[in-house]
Amino acid sequence: MKVLDLFQGIGTMFAQEPEIVIFRIILIFLGFLLVYLGKKGTLEPLIMIPMGFGMSAINTGVLFMENNQIGNLIINPLLTSTDDLMKYMQINFLQPIYTLTFSNGLIACLVFMGIGILCDIGYVLAHPFISMTIALFAELGTIATYPLAKLMGLSDGAAAAVSIIGGADGPMVLFASLKLAPEYFVPISIVAYLYLSLTYGGYPYLIKLLIPKELRGKVVVDTKPKHNITSNEKLIFAVIANAVLCLLFPVAAPLFLSFFLGIAIRESGITKYIKLIEDGFLYFATFFLGLMLGVLCDASTLLNPDVLKLLVLGMVALALSGIGGIIGGYVIYFIRGKNFNPVIGIAGVSCVPSTAKVAQKEVQKVNMSSFILDYALGANICGVITTAIITAIYITLLQ
């Protein structure tokens, strides 16, 4: 027996094309880096640590399969025939998770339900005009990236799916790519989640670039008495909004149902369901989401010339959405007679609650007495809804 037949992870490197081998090595070390940055808190640890492990494992654990084909015992995302699928569900240890929860959008809906549990819709109801205006401006990336993607040669579906990255909502990107561009589902999902973690590091620089220091520290003065939004009002809104949006955009009904059901359970105070969804479903979905994204980072799968386009377009989409949100913040600033902090605009990009926290953190760096989190969370939660609507419009028009 040859030594390389025994240590097949190394042996397969001598049987593959040089570019695949080099990319495998790069992805192995990139996996190490993601784990480190997740542990350090630079990137989102809940996603990046399992993703980094999965990325390293899928590119090291390569072996010779039947008929001397090269593969792995973790997952095969490209299976199409039913017989092969049933066979590999009994061989690859993550194949059942991928097939039954990931590739059909279920995991996206579970995450969305968890987001609903975490969201206090009262912030939107307290400032509906401000929240909606900022959220709409923050969709600049989801809209403007589409023609750019078309110019770069992507299909209608792929262009729309990569544009949804601008909404900074991972489950939405998963759902859109499954519906519109299943052939790009793997790279678009990976690009989206890599970049969503980078919003922590990138958006503060965008805020500093576009908003002068004296405006970043501005205190918002509430001139009207606050109305205490009751749980009943929030529940009524969730029920009506869910019914209306499902009626208008049935293609995205699974997302609307999951999100608003989470809100309804939160406001109904059903503690056992809240605990089940928040501590069970959400963390289960988040963990396997990160792990699945990692093991989908197979070198041979990602060595597609269109992946570079997706990397560029994903960054453009998120940058444009951030700029659009800040423009929305300025619009409200002038509408309210300069009694507003335009930094709140960045929270319209619906990475709940990350961009709202980024906004508050950047404001308090300048002025510790300026508290804008209630406005930021309103725009943040509204951004989830507007991104879901735009996703539904894309799917309806292009599917």
mmCIF file of C-alpha atoms in Angstrom, residues 51-289:
data_model
loop_
_atom_site.group_PDB
_atom_site.id
_atom_site.type_symbol
_atom_site.label_atom_id
_atom_site.label_comp_id
_atom_site.label_asym_id
_atom_site.label_seq_id
_atom_site.Cartn_x
_atom_site.Cartn_y
_atom_site.Cartn_z
ATOM 1 C CA MET A 51 -18.251 27.822 9.377
ATOM 2 C CA GLY A 52 -14.468 27.917 9.778
ATOM 3 C CA PHE A 53 -14.361 24.336 11.065
ATOM 4 C CA GLY A 54 -16.594 23.148 8.230
ATOM 5 C CA MET A 55 -14.522 24.985 5.628
ATOM 6 C CA SER A 56 -11.303 23.387 6.856
ATOM 7 C CA ALA A 57 -12.830 19.913 7.177
ATOM 8 C CA ILE A 58 -14.388 19.814 3.706
ATOM 9 C CA ASN A 59 -11.079 20.738 2.066
ATOM 10 C CA THR A 60 -8.908 18.399 4.158
ATOM 11 C CA GLY A 61 -11.277 15.404 4.336
ATOM 12 C CA VAL A 62 -11.147 14.600 0.630
ATOM 13 C CA LEU A 63 -10.772 10.937 -0.378
ATOM 14 C CA PHE A 64 -11.016 8.498 -3.259
ATOM 15 C CA MET A 65 -14.583 7.251 -3.685
ATOM 16 C CA GLU A 66 -16.143 4.679 -6.016
ATOM 17 C CA ASN A 67 -14.580 4.324 -9.459
ATOM 18 C CA ASN A 68 -11.599 6.372 -8.194
ATOM 19 C CA GLN A 69 -13.727 9.524 -8.060
ATOM 20 C CA ILE A 70 -12.704 12.209 -5.581
ATOM 21 C CA GLY A 71 -15.224 13.271 -2.933
ATOM 22 C CA ASN A 72 -15.918 13.408 0.802
ATOM 23 C CA LEU A 73 -18.126 11.783 3.428
ATOM 24 C CA ILE A 74 -19.613 15.057 4.667
ATOM 25 C CA ILE A 75 -21.928 16.426 1.968
ATOM 26 C CA ASN A 76 -22.610 16.545 -1.764
ATOM 27 C CA PRO A 77 -24.725 19.608 -2.588
ATOM 28 C CA LEU A 78 -24.892 18.851 -6.320
ATOM 29 C CA LEU A 79 -26.945 15.643 -6.175
ATOM 30 C CA THR A 80 -29.931 15.662 -8.507
ATOM 31 C CA SER A 81 -31.249 12.135 -8.933
ATOM 32 C CA THR A 82 -33.492 10.639 -6.248
ATOM 33 C CA ASP A 83 -31.538 7.357 -6.126
ATOM 34 C CA ASP A 84 -28.238 9.140 -5.523
ATOM 35 C CA LEU A 85 -29.847 11.384 -2.934
ATOM 36 C CA MET A 86 -31.258 8.460 -0.944
ATOM 37 C CA LYS A 87 -27.902 6.674 -1.162
ATOM 38 C CA TYR A 88 -25.850 9.609 0.054
ATOM 39 C CA MET A 89 -28.286 10.459 2.840
ATOM 40 C CA GLN A 90 -27.143 7.149 4.334
ATOM 41 C CA ILE A 91 -23.444 7.840 3.730
ATOM 42 C CA ASN A 92 -22.694 11.568 4.157
ATOM 43 C CA PHE A 93 -23.287 12.598 7.739
ATOM 44 C CA LEU A 94 -24.570 16.112 6.986
ATOM 45 C CA GLN A 95 -26.557 15.164 3.870
ATOM 46 C CA PRO A 96 -29.884 14.737 5.773
ATOM 47 C CA ILE A 97 -29.472 18.166 7.425
ATOM 48 C CA TYR A 98 -28.686 19.789 4.065
ATOM 49 C CA THR A 99 -31.454 18.032 2.138
ATOM 50 C CA LEU A 100 -34.233 18.309 4.723
ATOM 51 C CA THR A 101 -33.546 21.749 6.205
ATOM 52 C CA PHE A 102 -31.065 23.733 4.127
ATOM 53 C CA SER A 103 -31.797 23.181 0.455
ATOM 54 C CA ASN A 104 -35.563 23.680 0.897
ATOM 55 C CA GLY A 105 -35.465 26.966 2.838
ATOM 56 C CA LEU A 106 -36.603 25.488 6.172
ATOM 57 C CA ILE A 107 -33.498 26.632 8.012
ATOM 58 C CA ALA A 108 -34.036 30.181 6.695
ATOM 59 C CA CYS A 109 -37.597 30.132 8.050
ATOM 60 C CA LEU A 110 -36.426 28.843 11.451
ATOM 61 C CA VAL A 111 -33.909 31.682 11.688
ATOM 62 C CA PHE A 112 -36.605 34.141 10.618
ATOM 63 C CA MET A 113 -38.935 32.844 13.326
ATOM 64 C CA GLY A 114 -36.139 33.378 15.846
ATOM 65 C CA ILE A 115 -35.595 36.914 14.564
ATOM 66 C CA GLY A 116 -39.315 37.558 15.093
ATOM 67 C CA ILE A 117 -39.008 36.387 18.704
ATOM 68 C CA LEU A 118 -36.129 38.820 19.247
ATOM 69 C CA CYS A 119 -37.779 41.829 17.556
ATOM 70 C CA ASP A 120 -39.895 44.354 19.425
ATOM 71 C CA ILE A 121 -42.210 45.624 16.695
ATOM 72 C CA GLY A 122 -43.176 48.462 19.034
ATOM 73 C CA TYR A 123 -40.156 50.445 17.824
ATOM 74 C CA VAL A 124 -41.645 50.426 14.308
ATOM 75 C CA LEU A 125 -45.120 51.380 15.552
ATOM 76 C CA ALA A 126 -43.666 54.203 17.667
ATOM 77 C CA HIS A 127 -41.901 55.763 14.658
ATOM 78 C CA PRO A 128 -43.625 54.326 11.565
ATOM 79 C CA PHE A 129 -42.813 57.105 9.073
ATOM 80 C CA ILE A 130 -39.176 57.406 10.112
ATOM 81 C CA SER A 131 -38.669 53.636 10.189
ATOM 82 C CA MET A 132 -40.256 53.024 6.798
ATOM 83 C CA THR A 133 -38.537 55.944 5.070
ATOM 84 C CA ILE A 134 -35.075 54.929 6.233
ATOM 85 C CA ALA A 135 -35.724 51.258 5.449
ATOM 86 C CA LEU A 136 -36.787 52.106 1.893
ATOM 87 C CA PHE A 137 -33.685 54.221 1.275
ATOM 88 C CA ALA A 138 -31.549 51.394 2.685
ATOM 89 C CA GLU A 139 -32.802 49.124 -0.114
ATOM 90 C CA LEU A 140 -30.589 51.015 -2.563
ATOM 91 C CA GLY A 141 -28.214 48.069 -2.790
ATOM 92 C CA THR A 142 -30.949 45.489 -3.412
ATOM 93 C CA ILE A 143 -32.245 47.561 -6.332
ATOM 94 C CA ALA A 144 -29.187 49.236 -7.874
ATOM 95 C CA THR A 145 -27.032 46.089 -7.852
ATOM 96 C CA TYR A 146 -29.424 44.233 -10.167
ATOM 97 C CA PRO A 147 -28.586 46.182 -13.375
ATOM 98 C CA LEU A 148 -24.874 46.045 -12.467
ATOM 99 C CA ALA A 149 -25.085 42.264 -12.140
ATOM 100 C CA LYS A 150 -26.841 42.037 -15.496
ATOM 101 C CA LEU A 151 -24.092 44.131 -17.093
ATOM 102 C CA MET A 152 -21.549 41.676 -15.665
ATOM 103 C CA GLY A 153 -23.289 38.826 -17.482
ATOM 104 C CA LEU A 154 -25.324 37.146 -14.734
ATOM 105 C CA SER A 155 -28.766 35.727 -15.452
ATOM 106 C CA ASP A 156 -31.900 37.520 -14.242
ATOM 107 C CA GLY A 157 -32.313 35.151 -11.294
ATOM 108 C CA ALA A 158 -28.661 35.245 -10.240
ATOM 109 C CA ALA A 159 -28.582 39.045 -10.544
ATOM 110 C CA ALA A 160 -31.639 39.372 -8.298
ATOM 111 C CA ALA A 161 -30.343 36.835 -5.764
ATOM 112 C CA VAL A 162 -26.963 38.531 -5.358
ATOM 113 C CA SER A 163 -28.712 41.909 -5.133
ATOM 114 C CA ILE A 164 -30.616 40.701 -2.042
ATOM 115 C CA ILE A 165 -27.252 40.614 -0.225
ATOM 116 C CA GLY A 166 -27.717 44.392 -0.011
ATOM 117 C CA GLY A 167 -30.546 43.816 2.446
ATOM 118 C CA ALA A 168 -27.977 42.262 4.843
ATOM 119 C CA ASP A 169 -30.445 39.553 5.788
ATOM 120 C CA GLY A 170 -28.920 36.085 5.499
ATOM 121 C CA PRO A 171 -32.112 33.978 5.541
ATOM 122 C CA MET A 172 -33.537 36.195 2.804
ATOM 123 C CA VAL A 173 -30.486 35.579 0.618
ATOM 124 C CA LEU A 174 -30.798 31.817 1.172
ATOM 125 C CA PHE A 175 -34.475 31.896 0.229
ATOM 126 C CA ALA A 176 -33.971 34.115 -2.832
ATOM 127 C CA SER A 177 -31.046 32.126 -4.239
ATOM 128 C CA LEU A 178 -32.923 28.824 -3.800
ATOM 129 C CA LYS A 179 -35.883 30.209 -5.714
ATOM 130 C CA LEU A 180 -34.108 32.272 -8.361
ATOM 131 C CA ALA A 181 -30.630 30.848 -8.904
ATOM 132 C CA PRO A 182 -30.236 27.349 -7.411
ATOM 133 C CA GLU A 183 -27.105 26.842 -9.520
ATOM 134 C CA TYR A 184 -25.481 29.709 -7.568
ATOM 135 C CA PHE A 185 -27.069 28.870 -4.222
ATOM 136 C CA VAL A 186 -23.797 27.721 -2.643
ATOM 137 C CA PRO A 187 -21.499 30.633 -3.629
ATOM 138 C CA ILE A 188 -24.151 33.330 -3.116
ATOM 139 C CA SER A 189 -24.950 32.014 0.381
ATOM 140 C CA ILE A 190 -21.268 31.877 1.317
ATOM 141 C CA VAL A 191 -20.555 35.362 -0.042
ATOM 142 C CA ALA A 192 -23.586 36.759 1.774
ATOM 143 C CA TYR A 193 -22.665 35.423 5.201
ATOM 144 C CA LEU A 194 -18.990 36.320 4.887
ATOM 145 C CA TYR A 195 -19.928 39.885 4.041
ATOM 146 C CA LEU A 196 -22.692 40.194 6.639
ATOM 147 C CA SER A 197 -20.103 39.658 9.336
ATOM 148 C CA LEU A 198 -17.979 42.373 7.764
ATOM 149 C CA THR A 199 -20.719 44.964 8.304
ATOM 150 C CA TYR A 200 -19.440 45.185 11.883
ATOM 151 C CA GLY A 201 -16.090 46.389 10.620
ATOM 152 C CA GLY A 202 -17.016 48.258 7.436
ATOM 153 C CA TYR A 203 -20.066 50.351 8.275
ATOM 154 C CA PRO A 204 -18.394 52.441 11.023
ATOM 155 C CA TYR A 205 -15.953 53.732 8.381
ATOM 156 C CA LEU A 206 -18.854 54.514 6.057
ATOM 157 C CA ILE A 207 -20.545 56.491 8.846
ATOM 158 C CA LYS A 208 -17.378 58.480 9.544
ATOM 159 C CA LEU A 209 -16.873 59.140 5.833
ATOM 160 C CA LEU A 210 -20.391 60.435 5.136
ATOM 161 C CA ILE A 211 -21.452 62.053 8.421
ATOM 162 C CA PRO A 212 -19.436 64.860 10.089
ATOM 163 C CA LYS A 213 -18.524 64.488 13.743
ATOM 164 C CA GLU A 214 -20.864 67.223 14.980
ATOM 165 C CA LEU A 215 -23.851 65.432 13.437
ATOM 166 C CA ARG A 216 -22.786 61.994 14.665
ATOM 167 C CA GLY A 217 -23.143 63.140 18.263
ATOM 168 C CA LYS A 218 -26.493 64.877 17.795
ATOM 169 C CA VAL A 219 -29.147 64.271 20.446
ATOM 170 C CA VAL A 220 -32.661 63.654 19.106
ATOM 171 C CA VAL A 221 -35.218 65.657 21.095
ATOM 172 C CA ASP A 222 -38.665 64.052 21.263
ATOM 173 C CA THR A 223 -41.159 66.899 20.977
ATOM 174 C CA LYS A 224 -44.276 64.724 21.162
ATOM 175 C CA PRO A 225 -45.368 62.697 24.184
ATOM 176 C CA LYS A 226 -44.547 59.007 23.781
ATOM 177 C CA HIS A 227 -47.417 56.585 23.265
ATOM 178 C CA ASN A 228 -46.876 53.342 25.140
ATOM 179 C CA ILE A 229 -47.401 50.632 22.500
ATOM 180 C CA THR A 230 -49.259 47.725 24.116
ATOM 181 C CA SER A 231 -48.754 44.026 23.429
ATOM 182 C CA ASN A 232 -52.284 43.876 21.983
ATOM 183 C CA GLU A 233 -51.443 46.584 19.450
ATOM 184 C CA LYS A 234 -48.250 44.772 18.460
ATOM 185 C CA LEU A 235 -50.137 41.486 18.120
ATOM 186 C CA ILE A 236 -52.857 43.068 15.980
ATOM 187 C CA PHE A 237 -50.202 44.614 13.735
ATOM 188 C CA ALA A 238 -48.396 41.263 13.356
ATOM 189 C CA VAL A 239 -51.598 39.402 12.436
ATOM 190 C CA ILE A 240 -52.764 42.010 9.920
ATOM 191 C CA ALA A 241 -49.317 42.601 8.383
ATOM 192 C CA ASN A 242 -48.798 38.854 7.957
ATOM 193 C CA ALA A 243 -52.177 38.394 6.256
ATOM 194 C CA VAL A 244 -51.759 41.413 3.955
ATOM 195 C CA LEU A 245 -48.195 40.576 2.901
ATOM 196 C CA CYS A 246 -48.994 36.898 2.331
ATOM 197 C CA LEU A 247 -51.997 37.975 0.240
ATOM 198 C CA LEU A 248 -49.904 40.371 -1.858
ATOM 199 C CA PHE A 249 -46.743 38.268 -2.114
ATOM 200 C CA PRO A 250 -47.598 34.580 -1.599
ATOM 201 C CA VAL A 251 -44.218 33.465 -2.992
ATOM 202 C CA ALA A 252 -42.612 34.739 0.223
ATOM 203 C CA ALA A 253 -45.386 33.545 2.536
ATOM 204 C CA PRO A 254 -43.041 31.120 4.402
ATOM 205 C CA LEU A 255 -40.803 34.036 5.402
ATOM 206 C CA PHE A 256 -43.664 36.364 6.382
ATOM 207 C CA LEU A 257 -45.372 33.594 8.353
ATOM 208 C CA SER A 258 -42.180 32.694 10.236
ATOM 209 C CA PHE A 259 -41.261 36.296 11.084
ATOM 210 C CA PHE A 260 -44.684 37.510 12.189
ATOM 211 C CA LEU A 261 -45.451 34.267 14.020
ATOM 212 C CA GLY A 262 -42.299 34.861 16.060
ATOM 213 C CA ILE A 263 -43.500 38.383 16.875
ATOM 214 C CA ALA A 264 -46.978 37.113 17.776
ATOM 215 C CA ILE A 265 -45.576 34.468 20.138
ATOM 216 C CA ARG A 266 -43.363 37.086 21.789
ATOM 217 C CA GLU A 267 -46.269 39.470 22.323
ATOM 218 C CA SER A 268 -48.621 36.713 23.477
ATOM 219 C CA GLY A 269 -46.173 35.872 26.237
ATOM 220 C CA ILE A 270 -46.187 32.124 25.566
ATOM 221 C CA THR A 271 -43.015 31.492 27.525
ATOM 222 C CA LYS A 272 -42.638 27.826 26.589
ATOM 223 C CA TYR A 273 -42.776 28.642 22.876
ATOM 224 C CA ILE A 274 -40.460 31.619 23.332
ATOM 225 C CA LYS A 275 -37.917 29.410 25.074
ATOM 226 C CA LEU A 276 -38.323 26.657 22.458
ATOM 227 C CA ILE A 277 -37.797 29.001 19.508
ATOM 228 C CA GLU A 278 -35.144 31.270 21.013
ATOM 229 C CA ASP A 279 -33.058 28.642 22.826
ATOM 230 C CA GLY A 280 -33.919 25.703 20.569
ATOM 231 C CA PHE A 281 -34.827 26.525 16.969
ATOM 232 C CA LEU A 282 -32.751 29.698 16.614
ATOM 233 C CA TYR A 283 -29.507 28.289 17.988
ATOM 234 C CA PHE A 284 -30.009 24.960 16.210
ATOM 235 C CA ALA A 285 -30.576 26.788 12.920
ATOM 236 C CA THR A 286 -27.698 29.235 13.464
ATOM 237 C CA PHE A 287 -25.212 26.496 14.368
ATOM 238 C CA PHE A 288 -26.068 24.267 11.417
ATOM 239 C CA LEU A 289 -26.289 27.291 9.132
#
